[in-house]
Amino acid sequence: MIPKPGKPPHEPTSYRPISLLPILSKLFERLLLQRINEEHDPSTLLPSHQFGFRERHSTIHQVHRLVNEIATSLEEKKYCNAVFVDISQAFDRIWHPGLLLKLKHALTSNYYLLLKSYLADRNFAVRHNNTLSDHYPIEAGV
């Protein structure tokens, strides 16, 4: 656990956990992503307006897209509404059954079943100094 600067040390949210995956798991994830990208066009798996986790898409590109939408609306004398949502720890809160449902519709059954088994029966433990906690199931997050 790495302490966040300026946060009270007695609160659990004041620390960044370090997740240590085995090298084989990291290799598996990289190879699986490469295979999925070869068989499925990544642009069909993610909405065009989503820029996170996409190659050659950055925050700067998203800002340009947003400014262009606003400018176009102003030129055409139309309303331009926007909603900005920052979900705290969104990546850590992804609900596995919901994610699997979306993957089932987007991927072939082989990849879907592989990812389903990869997310099933996962556990975690926390080590602080020389003390290791009990193991708990991972029910959300990726």
PDB file of C-alpha atoms in Angstrom, residues 5-106:
ATOM      1  CA  PRO A   5       0.165  12.608  -0.085  1.00  0.00           C
ATOM      2  CA  GLY A   6      -1.736  14.905   2.271  1.00  0.00           C
ATOM      3  CA  LYS A   7      -4.289  12.265   3.305  1.00  0.00           C
ATOM      4  CA  PRO A   8      -4.950  11.118   6.887  1.00  0.00           C
ATOM      5  CA  PRO A   9      -2.963   7.908   7.500  1.00  0.00           C
ATOM      6  CA  HIS A  10      -5.716   6.276   9.604  1.00  0.00           C
ATOM      7  CA  GLU A  11      -8.235   6.085   6.693  1.00  0.00           C
ATOM      8  CA  PRO A  12      -8.107   3.126   4.265  1.00  0.00           C
ATOM      9  CA  THR A  13      -8.942   5.447   1.330  1.00  0.00           C
ATOM     10  CA  SER A  14      -5.672   7.281   1.980  1.00  0.00           C
ATOM     11  CA  TYR A  15      -3.681   4.452   0.404  1.00  0.00           C
ATOM     12  CA  ARG A  16      -3.125   3.200  -3.141  1.00  0.00           C
ATOM     13  CA  PRO A  17      -3.042  -0.579  -3.318  1.00  0.00           C
ATOM     14  CA  ILE A  18      -0.486  -2.359  -5.447  1.00  0.00           C
ATOM     15  CA  SER A  19      -1.858  -5.308  -7.363  1.00  0.00           C
ATOM     16  CA  LEU A  20       0.793  -7.874  -8.158  1.00  0.00           C
ATOM     17  CA  LEU A  21      -0.242 -10.220 -10.955  1.00  0.00           C
ATOM     18  CA  PRO A  22       1.843 -13.227 -11.887  1.00  0.00           C
ATOM     19  CA  ILE A  23       3.944 -12.772 -15.021  1.00  0.00           C
ATOM     20  CA  LEU A  24       1.977 -15.534 -16.778  1.00  0.00           C
ATOM     21  CA  SER A  25      -1.276 -13.632 -16.143  1.00  0.00           C
ATOM     22  CA  LYS A  26       0.183 -10.444 -17.600  1.00  0.00           C
ATOM     23  CA  LEU A  27       1.424 -12.350 -20.647  1.00  0.00           C
ATOM     24  CA  PHE A  28      -1.966 -14.043 -21.037  1.00  0.00           C
ATOM     25  CA  GLU A  29      -3.790 -10.690 -20.915  1.00  0.00           C
ATOM     26  CA  ARG A  30      -1.497  -9.138 -23.522  1.00  0.00           C
ATOM     27  CA  LEU A  31      -1.804 -12.108 -25.904  1.00  0.00           C
ATOM     28  CA  LEU A  32      -5.567 -12.287 -25.447  1.00  0.00           C
ATOM     29  CA  LEU A  33      -5.988  -8.579 -26.207  1.00  0.00           C
ATOM     30  CA  GLN A  34      -3.855  -8.952 -29.333  1.00  0.00           C
ATOM     31  CA  ARG A  35      -5.969 -11.916 -30.500  1.00  0.00           C
ATOM     32  CA  ILE A  36      -9.268 -10.143 -29.810  1.00  0.00           C
ATOM     33  CA  ASN A  37      -8.080  -7.034 -31.673  1.00  0.00           C
ATOM     34  CA  GLU A  38      -7.050  -9.179 -34.668  1.00  0.00           C
ATOM     35  CA  GLU A  39     -10.456 -10.866 -34.907  1.00  0.00           C
ATOM     36  CA  HIS A  40     -12.702  -7.984 -33.851  1.00  0.00           C
ATOM     37  CA  ASP A  41     -12.429  -4.409 -35.013  1.00  0.00           C
ATOM     38  CA  PRO A  42     -11.891  -2.454 -31.773  1.00  0.00           C
ATOM     39  CA  SER A  43     -13.921   0.451 -33.163  1.00  0.00           C
ATOM     40  CA  THR A  44     -17.004  -1.786 -33.207  1.00  0.00           C
ATOM     41  CA  LEU A  45     -16.552  -2.865 -29.588  1.00  0.00           C
ATOM     42  CA  LEU A  46     -16.413   0.650 -28.108  1.00  0.00           C
ATOM     43  CA  PRO A  47     -18.644   3.631 -28.889  1.00  0.00           C
ATOM     44  CA  SER A  48     -16.985   6.209 -31.138  1.00  0.00           C
ATOM     45  CA  HIS A  49     -17.242   8.887 -28.435  1.00  0.00           C
ATOM     46  CA  GLN A  50     -15.317   6.791 -25.900  1.00  0.00           C
ATOM     47  CA  PHE A  51     -11.645   7.700 -25.943  1.00  0.00           C
ATOM     48  CA  GLY A  52     -10.371   5.937 -22.830  1.00  0.00           C
ATOM     49  CA  PHE A  53      -8.474   2.684 -23.360  1.00  0.00           C
ATOM     50  CA  ARG A  54      -8.273   3.161 -27.124  1.00  0.00           C
ATOM     51  CA  GLU A  55      -5.104   3.324 -29.167  1.00  0.00           C
ATOM     52  CA  ARG A  56      -4.292   6.709 -30.663  1.00  0.00           C
ATOM     53  CA  HIS A  57      -7.073   8.409 -28.669  1.00  0.00           C
ATOM     54  CA  SER A  58      -6.171  10.857 -25.929  1.00  0.00           C
ATOM     55  CA  THR A  59      -7.773  13.457 -23.716  1.00  0.00           C
ATOM     56  CA  ILE A  60      -6.636  16.100 -26.195  1.00  0.00           C
ATOM     57  CA  HIS A  61      -8.581  14.383 -28.998  1.00  0.00           C
ATOM     58  CA  GLN A  62     -11.675  14.274 -26.817  1.00  0.00           C
ATOM     59  CA  VAL A  63     -11.349  17.989 -25.981  1.00  0.00           C
ATOM     60  CA  HIS A  64     -11.037  18.785 -29.703  1.00  0.00           C
ATOM     61  CA  ARG A  65     -14.164  16.723 -30.401  1.00  0.00           C
ATOM     62  CA  LEU A  66     -16.077  18.523 -27.657  1.00  0.00           C
ATOM     63  CA  VAL A  67     -14.982  22.001 -28.784  1.00  0.00           C
ATOM     64  CA  ASN A  68     -15.951  21.112 -32.358  1.00  0.00           C
ATOM     65  CA  GLU A  69     -19.432  19.990 -31.215  1.00  0.00           C
ATOM     66  CA  ILE A  70     -19.923  23.244 -29.287  1.00  0.00           C
ATOM     67  CA  ALA A  71     -18.685  25.383 -32.212  1.00  0.00           C
ATOM     68  CA  THR A  72     -20.952  23.548 -34.674  1.00  0.00           C
ATOM     69  CA  SER A  73     -23.958  24.048 -32.384  1.00  0.00           C
ATOM     70  CA  LEU A  74     -23.212  27.754 -32.036  1.00  0.00           C
ATOM     71  CA  GLU A  75     -22.804  28.198 -35.792  1.00  0.00           C
ATOM     72  CA  GLU A  76     -26.118  26.440 -36.438  1.00  0.00           C
ATOM     73  CA  LYS A  77     -27.793  28.379 -33.600  1.00  0.00           C
ATOM     74  CA  LYS A  78     -28.718  25.152 -31.805  1.00  0.00           C
ATOM     75  CA  TYR A  79     -28.620  24.237 -28.152  1.00  0.00           C
ATOM     76  CA  CYS A  80     -25.633  22.244 -26.989  1.00  0.00           C
ATOM     77  CA  ASN A  81     -26.094  20.239 -23.810  1.00  0.00           C
ATOM     78  CA  ALA A  82     -23.353  18.388 -22.008  1.00  0.00           C
ATOM     79  CA  VAL A  83     -23.155  16.239 -18.916  1.00  0.00           C
ATOM     80  CA  PHE A  84     -19.791  15.516 -17.333  1.00  0.00           C
ATOM     81  CA  VAL A  85     -19.633  12.621 -14.907  1.00  0.00           C
ATOM     82  CA  ASP A  86     -16.585  11.607 -12.926  1.00  0.00           C
ATOM     83  CA  ILE A  87     -17.365   8.313 -11.236  1.00  0.00           C
ATOM     84  CA  SER A  88     -15.054   7.717  -8.334  1.00  0.00           C
ATOM     85  CA  GLN A  89     -13.005   4.548  -8.803  1.00  0.00           C
ATOM     86  CA  ALA A  90     -15.123   3.511 -11.816  1.00  0.00           C
ATOM     87  CA  PHE A  91     -12.532   1.007 -13.024  1.00  0.00           C
ATOM     88  CA  ASP A  92     -12.563  -0.702  -9.632  1.00  0.00           C
ATOM     89  CA  ARG A  93     -16.363  -0.919  -9.489  1.00  0.00           C
ATOM     90  CA  ILE A  94     -17.158  -2.647 -12.765  1.00  0.00           C
ATOM     91  CA  TRP A  95     -19.887  -5.185 -12.042  1.00  0.00           C
ATOM     92  CA  HIS A  96     -18.771  -8.567 -13.409  1.00  0.00           C
ATOM     93  CA  PRO A  97     -22.216  -9.913 -14.489  1.00  0.00           C
ATOM     94  CA  GLY A  98     -22.920  -6.672 -16.388  1.00  0.00           C
ATOM     95  CA  LEU A  99     -19.506  -6.715 -18.041  1.00  0.00           C
ATOM     96  CA  LEU A 100     -19.939 -10.364 -19.040  1.00  0.00           C
ATOM     97  CA  LEU A 101     -23.363  -9.626 -20.546  1.00  0.00           C
ATOM     98  CA  LYS A 102     -21.838  -6.932 -22.772  1.00  0.00           C
ATOM     99  CA  LEU A 103     -18.917  -9.189 -23.697  1.00  0.00           C
ATOM    100  CA  LYS A 104     -21.302 -12.026 -24.589  1.00  0.00           C
ATOM    101  CA  HIS A 105     -22.901  -9.839 -27.264  1.00  0.00           C
ATOM    102  CA  ALA A 106     -19.595  -8.431 -28.551  1.00  0.00           C
TER     103      ALA A 106
END
